[in-house]
CSV table of C-alpha atoms in Angstrom, one decimal:
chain,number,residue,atom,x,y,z
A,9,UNK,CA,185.1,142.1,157.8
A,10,UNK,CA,182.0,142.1,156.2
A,11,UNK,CA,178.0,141.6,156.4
A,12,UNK,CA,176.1,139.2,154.3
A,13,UNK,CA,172.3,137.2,154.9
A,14,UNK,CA,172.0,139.4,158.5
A,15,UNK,CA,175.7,138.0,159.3
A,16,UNK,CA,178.9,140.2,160.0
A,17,UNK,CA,182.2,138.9,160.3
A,18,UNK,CA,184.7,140.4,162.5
A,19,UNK,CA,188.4,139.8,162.0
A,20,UNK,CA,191.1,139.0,164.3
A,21,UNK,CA,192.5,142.3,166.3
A,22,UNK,CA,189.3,144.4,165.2
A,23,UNK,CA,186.0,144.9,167.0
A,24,UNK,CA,183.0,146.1,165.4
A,25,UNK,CA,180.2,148.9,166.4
A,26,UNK,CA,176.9,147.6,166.4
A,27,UNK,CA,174.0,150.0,166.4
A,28,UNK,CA,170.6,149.4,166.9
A,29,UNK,CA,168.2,152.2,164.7
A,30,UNK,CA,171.3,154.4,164.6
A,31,UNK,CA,172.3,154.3,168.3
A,32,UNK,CA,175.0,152.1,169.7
A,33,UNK,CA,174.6,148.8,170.7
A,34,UNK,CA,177.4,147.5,171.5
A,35,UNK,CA,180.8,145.9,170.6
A,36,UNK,CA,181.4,143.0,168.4
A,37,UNK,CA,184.3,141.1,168.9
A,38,UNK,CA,186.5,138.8,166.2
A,39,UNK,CA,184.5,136.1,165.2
A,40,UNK,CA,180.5,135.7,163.4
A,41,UNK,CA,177.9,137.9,165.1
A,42,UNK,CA,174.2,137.5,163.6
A,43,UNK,CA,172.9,141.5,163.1
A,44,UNK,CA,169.6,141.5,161.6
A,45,UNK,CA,169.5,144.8,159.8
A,46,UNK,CA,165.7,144.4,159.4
A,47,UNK,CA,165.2,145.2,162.9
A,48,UNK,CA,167.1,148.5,162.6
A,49,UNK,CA,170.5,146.4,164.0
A,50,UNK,CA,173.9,147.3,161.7
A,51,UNK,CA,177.5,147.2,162.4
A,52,UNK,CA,178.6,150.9,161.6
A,53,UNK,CA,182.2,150.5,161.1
A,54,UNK,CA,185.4,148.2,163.0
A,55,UNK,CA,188.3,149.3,165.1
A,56,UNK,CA,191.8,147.6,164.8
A,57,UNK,CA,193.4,146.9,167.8
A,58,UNK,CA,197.0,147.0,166.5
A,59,UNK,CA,199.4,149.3,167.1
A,60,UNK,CA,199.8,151.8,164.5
A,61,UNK,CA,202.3,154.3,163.5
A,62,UNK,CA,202.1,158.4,162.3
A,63,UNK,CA,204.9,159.8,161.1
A,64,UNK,CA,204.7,163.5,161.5
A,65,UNK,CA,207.4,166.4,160.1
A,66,UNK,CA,207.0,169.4,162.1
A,67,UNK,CA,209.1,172.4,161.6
A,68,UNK,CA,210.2,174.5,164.2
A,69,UNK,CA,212.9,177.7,165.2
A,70,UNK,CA,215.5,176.3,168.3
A,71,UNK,CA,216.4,179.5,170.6
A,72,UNK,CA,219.2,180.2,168.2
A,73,UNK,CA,217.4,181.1,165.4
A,74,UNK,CA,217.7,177.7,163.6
A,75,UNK,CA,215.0,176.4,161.8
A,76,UNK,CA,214.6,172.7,162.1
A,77,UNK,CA,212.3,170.2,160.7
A,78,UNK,CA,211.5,167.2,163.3
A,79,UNK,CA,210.3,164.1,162.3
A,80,UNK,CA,208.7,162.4,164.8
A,81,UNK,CA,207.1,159.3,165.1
A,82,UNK,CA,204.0,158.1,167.5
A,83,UNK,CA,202.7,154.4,168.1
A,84,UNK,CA,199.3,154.5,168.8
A,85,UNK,CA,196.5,151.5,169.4
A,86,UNK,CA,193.1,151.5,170.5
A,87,UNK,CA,192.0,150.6,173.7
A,88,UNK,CA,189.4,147.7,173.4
A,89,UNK,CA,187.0,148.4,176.5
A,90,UNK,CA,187.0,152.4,175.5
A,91,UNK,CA,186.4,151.3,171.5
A,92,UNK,CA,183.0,153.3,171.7
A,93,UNK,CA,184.9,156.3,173.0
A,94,UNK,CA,187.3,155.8,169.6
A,95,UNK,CA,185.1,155.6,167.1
A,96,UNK,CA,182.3,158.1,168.0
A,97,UNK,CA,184.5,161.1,170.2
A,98,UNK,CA,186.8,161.9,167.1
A,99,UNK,CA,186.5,161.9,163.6
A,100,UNK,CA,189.9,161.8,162.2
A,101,UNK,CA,192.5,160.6,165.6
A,102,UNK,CA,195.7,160.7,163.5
A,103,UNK,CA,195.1,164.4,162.7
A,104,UNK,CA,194.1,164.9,166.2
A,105,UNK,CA,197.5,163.3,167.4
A,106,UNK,CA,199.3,165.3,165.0
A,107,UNK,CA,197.9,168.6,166.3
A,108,UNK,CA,199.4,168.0,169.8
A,109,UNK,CA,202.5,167.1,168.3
A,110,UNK,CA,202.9,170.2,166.8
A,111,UNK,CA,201.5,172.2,170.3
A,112,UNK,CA,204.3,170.3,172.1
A,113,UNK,CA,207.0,170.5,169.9
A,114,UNK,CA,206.6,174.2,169.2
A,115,UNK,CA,206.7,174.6,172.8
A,116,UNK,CA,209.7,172.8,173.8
A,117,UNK,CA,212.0,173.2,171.0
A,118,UNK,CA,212.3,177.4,170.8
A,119,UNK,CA,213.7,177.0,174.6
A,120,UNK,CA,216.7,175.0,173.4
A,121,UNK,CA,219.8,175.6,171.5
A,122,UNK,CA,220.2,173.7,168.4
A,123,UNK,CA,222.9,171.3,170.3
A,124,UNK,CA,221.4,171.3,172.9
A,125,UNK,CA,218.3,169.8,171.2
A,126,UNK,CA,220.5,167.1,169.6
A,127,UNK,CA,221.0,166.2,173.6
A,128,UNK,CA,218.3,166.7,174.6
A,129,UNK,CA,215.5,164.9,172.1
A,130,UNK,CA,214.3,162.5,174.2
A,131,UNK,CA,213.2,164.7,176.3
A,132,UNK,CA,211.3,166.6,174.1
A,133,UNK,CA,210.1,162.6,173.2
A,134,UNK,CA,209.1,162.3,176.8
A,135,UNK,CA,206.8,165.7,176.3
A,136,UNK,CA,205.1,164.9,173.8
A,137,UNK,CA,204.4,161.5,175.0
A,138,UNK,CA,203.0,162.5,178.2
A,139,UNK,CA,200.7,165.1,176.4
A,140,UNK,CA,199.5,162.5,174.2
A,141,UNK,CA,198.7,160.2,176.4
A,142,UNK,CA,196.6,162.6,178.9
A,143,UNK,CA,195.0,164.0,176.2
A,144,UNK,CA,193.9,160.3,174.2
A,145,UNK,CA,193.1,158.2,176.7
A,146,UNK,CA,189.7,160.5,177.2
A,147,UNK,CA,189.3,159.3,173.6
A,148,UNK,CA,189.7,155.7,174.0
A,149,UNK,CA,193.3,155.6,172.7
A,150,UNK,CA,196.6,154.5,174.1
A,151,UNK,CA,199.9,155.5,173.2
A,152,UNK,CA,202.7,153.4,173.3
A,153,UNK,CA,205.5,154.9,172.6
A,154,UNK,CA,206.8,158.2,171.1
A,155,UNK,CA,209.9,158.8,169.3
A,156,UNK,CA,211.9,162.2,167.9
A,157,UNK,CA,213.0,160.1,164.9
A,158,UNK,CA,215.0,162.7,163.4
A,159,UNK,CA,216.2,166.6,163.7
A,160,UNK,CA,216.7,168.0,160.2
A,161,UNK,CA,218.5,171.7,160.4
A,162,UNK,CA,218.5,174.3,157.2
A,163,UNK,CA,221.3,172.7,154.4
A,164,UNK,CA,222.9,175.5,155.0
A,165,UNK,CA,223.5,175.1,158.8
A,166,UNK,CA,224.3,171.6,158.3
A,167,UNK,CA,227.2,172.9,155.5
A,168,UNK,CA,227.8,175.4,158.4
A,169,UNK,CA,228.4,172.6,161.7
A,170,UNK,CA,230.4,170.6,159.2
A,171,UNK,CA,232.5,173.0,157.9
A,172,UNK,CA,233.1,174.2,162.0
A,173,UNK,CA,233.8,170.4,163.3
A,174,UNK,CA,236.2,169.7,160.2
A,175,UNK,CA,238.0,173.5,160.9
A,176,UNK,CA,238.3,171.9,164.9
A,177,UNK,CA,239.6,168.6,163.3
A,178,UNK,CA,242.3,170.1,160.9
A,179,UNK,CA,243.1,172.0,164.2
A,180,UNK,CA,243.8,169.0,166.5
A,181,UNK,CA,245.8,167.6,163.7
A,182,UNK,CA,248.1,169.8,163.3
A,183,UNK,CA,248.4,170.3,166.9
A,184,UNK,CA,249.1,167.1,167.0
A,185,UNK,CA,251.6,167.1,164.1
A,186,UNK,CA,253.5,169.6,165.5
A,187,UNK,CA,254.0,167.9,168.5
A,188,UNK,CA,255.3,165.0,166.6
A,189,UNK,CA,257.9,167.3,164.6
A,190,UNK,CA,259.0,168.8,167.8
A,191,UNK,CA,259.5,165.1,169.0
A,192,UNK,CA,261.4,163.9,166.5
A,193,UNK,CA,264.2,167.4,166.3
A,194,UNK,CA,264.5,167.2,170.3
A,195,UNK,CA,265.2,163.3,169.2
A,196,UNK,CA,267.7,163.9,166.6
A,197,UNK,CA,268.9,167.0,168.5
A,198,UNK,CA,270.1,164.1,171.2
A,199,UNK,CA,271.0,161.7,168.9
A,200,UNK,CA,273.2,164.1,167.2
A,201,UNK,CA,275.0,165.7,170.8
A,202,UNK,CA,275.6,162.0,171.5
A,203,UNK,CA,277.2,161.2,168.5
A,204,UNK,CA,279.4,164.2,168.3
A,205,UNK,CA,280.3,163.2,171.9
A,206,UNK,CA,281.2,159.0,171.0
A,207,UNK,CA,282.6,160.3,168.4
A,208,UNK,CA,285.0,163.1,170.1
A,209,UNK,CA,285.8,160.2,172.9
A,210,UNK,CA,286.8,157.5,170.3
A,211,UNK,CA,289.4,160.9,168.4
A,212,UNK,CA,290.8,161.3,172.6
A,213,UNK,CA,291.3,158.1,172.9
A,214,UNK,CA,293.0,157.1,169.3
A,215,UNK,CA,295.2,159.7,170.2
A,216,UNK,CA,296.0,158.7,173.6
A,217,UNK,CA,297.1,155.2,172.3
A,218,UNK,CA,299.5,156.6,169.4
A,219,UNK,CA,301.2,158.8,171.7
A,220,UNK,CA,301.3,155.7,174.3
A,221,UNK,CA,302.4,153.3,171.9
A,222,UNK,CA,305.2,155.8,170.4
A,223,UNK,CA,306.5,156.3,174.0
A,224,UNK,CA,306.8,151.9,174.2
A,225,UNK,CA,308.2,152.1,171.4
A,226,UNK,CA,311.2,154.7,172.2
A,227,UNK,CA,311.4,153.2,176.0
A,228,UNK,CA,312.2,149.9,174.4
A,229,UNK,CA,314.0,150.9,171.8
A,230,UNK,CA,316.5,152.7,174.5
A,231,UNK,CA,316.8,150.0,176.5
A,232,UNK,CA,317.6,147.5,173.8
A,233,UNK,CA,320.1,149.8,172.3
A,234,UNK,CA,322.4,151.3,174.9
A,235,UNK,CA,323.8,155.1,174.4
A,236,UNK,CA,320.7,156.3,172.4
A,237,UNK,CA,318.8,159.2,173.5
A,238,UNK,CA,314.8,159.4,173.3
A,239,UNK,CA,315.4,162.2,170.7
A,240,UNK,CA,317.2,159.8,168.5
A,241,UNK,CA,315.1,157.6,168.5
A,242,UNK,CA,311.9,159.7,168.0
A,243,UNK,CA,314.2,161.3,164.9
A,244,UNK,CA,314.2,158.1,163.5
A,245,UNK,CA,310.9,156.9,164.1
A,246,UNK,CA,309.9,159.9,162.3
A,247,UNK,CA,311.9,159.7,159.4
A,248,UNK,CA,310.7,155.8,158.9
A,249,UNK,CA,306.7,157.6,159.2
A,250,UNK,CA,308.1,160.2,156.9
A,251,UNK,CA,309.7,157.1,153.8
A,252,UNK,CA,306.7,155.2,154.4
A,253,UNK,CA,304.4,158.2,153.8
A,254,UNK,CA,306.0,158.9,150.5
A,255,UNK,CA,306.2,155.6,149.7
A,256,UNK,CA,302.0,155.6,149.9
A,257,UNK,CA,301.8,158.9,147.6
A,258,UNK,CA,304.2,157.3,145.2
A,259,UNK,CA,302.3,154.0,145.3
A,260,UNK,CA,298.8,155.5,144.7
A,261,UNK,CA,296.8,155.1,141.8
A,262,UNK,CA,294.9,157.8,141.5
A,263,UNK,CA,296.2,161.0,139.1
A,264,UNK,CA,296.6,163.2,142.1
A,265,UNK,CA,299.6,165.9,142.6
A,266,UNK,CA,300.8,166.4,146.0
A,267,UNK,CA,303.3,168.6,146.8
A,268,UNK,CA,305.4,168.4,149.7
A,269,UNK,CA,308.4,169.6,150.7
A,270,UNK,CA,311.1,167.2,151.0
A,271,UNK,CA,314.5,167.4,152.9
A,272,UNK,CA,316.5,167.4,156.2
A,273,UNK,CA,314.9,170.8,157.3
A,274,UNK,CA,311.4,169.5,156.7
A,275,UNK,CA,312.0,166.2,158.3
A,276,UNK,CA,313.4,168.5,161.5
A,277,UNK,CA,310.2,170.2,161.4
A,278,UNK,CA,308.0,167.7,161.1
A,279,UNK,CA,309.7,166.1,164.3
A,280,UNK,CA,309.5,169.2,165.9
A,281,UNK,CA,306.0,169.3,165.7
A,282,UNK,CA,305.2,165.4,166.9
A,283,UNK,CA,307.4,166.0,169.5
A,284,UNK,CA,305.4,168.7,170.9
A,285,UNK,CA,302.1,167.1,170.1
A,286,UNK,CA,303.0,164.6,172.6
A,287,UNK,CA,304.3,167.1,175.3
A,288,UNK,CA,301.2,168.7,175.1
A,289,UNK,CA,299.2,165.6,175.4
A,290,UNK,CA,301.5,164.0,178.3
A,291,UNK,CA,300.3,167.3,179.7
A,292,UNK,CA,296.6,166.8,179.4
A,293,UNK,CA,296.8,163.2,180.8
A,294,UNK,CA,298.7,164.2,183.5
């Protein structure tokens, strides 16, 4: 862009104002135009037609008291047929834009929560876009698009919604860690009753076969030997248990004292009590 020898150069996505004695006389598009400035003809400044970008930081109170700073962020580009309207109606557009930000904002955030807001920001996007664009178009600008970039609470507040969502997260977790504990006792809890019962089936049933195997053993040993009673021969199957028993403690390695009494009377009395063991458990079968 420039003017040189009565010539002005206008770039590509820019128009330039020509006046004529100070009053406008037209619009110069990209390309050479010949202005002859000493017949009172100038080009008074040039337009871009790209789309540009404001930033703005606005700080505002949410209906819960919380002060926030939003950061919002407007794409703006002249309109080329209204480019007279643009240069001559306002003197400074971007603070122009940023004054209905601020209207707009301070209007629609006080109404919500701070939460809410977070929801809710394009909305408040939407508001701000719509104001802007009813109230630049009269000024030969178009907005493109608006955006609520960013919501910035107090530091404290922030230290405050983090400390509250990591309180609800240690929460959950232990909820849910209990629940795992309680899984894993009602588990061993059933393991445990079902071992105690395997275990108490398998004791029945050892002793079911010993005192079925000893009654083989003195039904055969009757037969094969006629005139022998099944008390002489549980007696003697006894007092074989009984040598054999001995024989083991005797036998053993280990420097272990046991005492037990030894004789006809305790032999008797052990037999006594076998012999009734199996009474009883004939009993229970039966």
């Amino acid at each position: 862009m420039g003017q040189a020898l009565c010539c002005a150069l206008v770039e590509q996505s820019t128009v330039g104002i020509k006046e004529s004695w100070g009053k406008f006389d037209g619009i110069l598009d990209p390309g050479c135009h010949i202005v002859n400035w000493c017949c009172g003809s100038r080009v008074a400044g040039f337009l871009s037609l790209r789309i540009q970008q404001l930033d703005i930081r606005c700080e505002t109170k949410t209906k819960d008291n919380v002060f926030v700073t939003v950061v919002a962020s407007v794409q703006y580009q002249t309109i080329q047929s209204n480019a007279r309207d643009a240069f001559y109606k306002l003197t400074n557009p971007r603070e122009q834009i940023q004054a209905y930000v601020f209207d707009v904002v301070r209007g629609s955030v006080p109404k919500m929560n701070l939460d809410d807001f977070f929801e809710q920001k394009n909305e408040v996007a939407r508001a701000v876009e719509e104001e802007l664009e009813k109230a630049m178009t009269m000024y030969g600008y178009q907005i493109v698009q608006t955006l609520i970039v960013d919501i910035e609470p107090d530091k404290i507040v922030k230290q405050a919604m983090n400390e509250i969502n990591a309180a609800a997260r240690l929460r959950l977790a232990a909820q849910e860690k209990g629940e795992a504990e309680k899984i894993l006792q009602v588990k061993r809890a059933e393991a445990e009753a079902e071992s105690k019962y395997l275990s108490g089936l398998g004791i029945a049933r050892q002793r079911q076969a010993i005192v079925d195997g000893l009654r083989d053993s003195v039904l055969a040993f009757s037969v094969n030997v006629p005139g022998t009673t099944p008390k002489d021969v549980m007696d003697m199957v006894l007092l074989t248990q009984y040598f054999d028993t001995m024989k083991e403690i005797g036998a053993s390695s280990k420097n272990t004292a046991v005492f037990v009494p030894h004789g006809p009377g305790a032999v008797h009395d052990v037999s006594e009590q076998i012999r009734s063991g199996m009474l009883q458990g004939n009993a229970v079968k039966l």
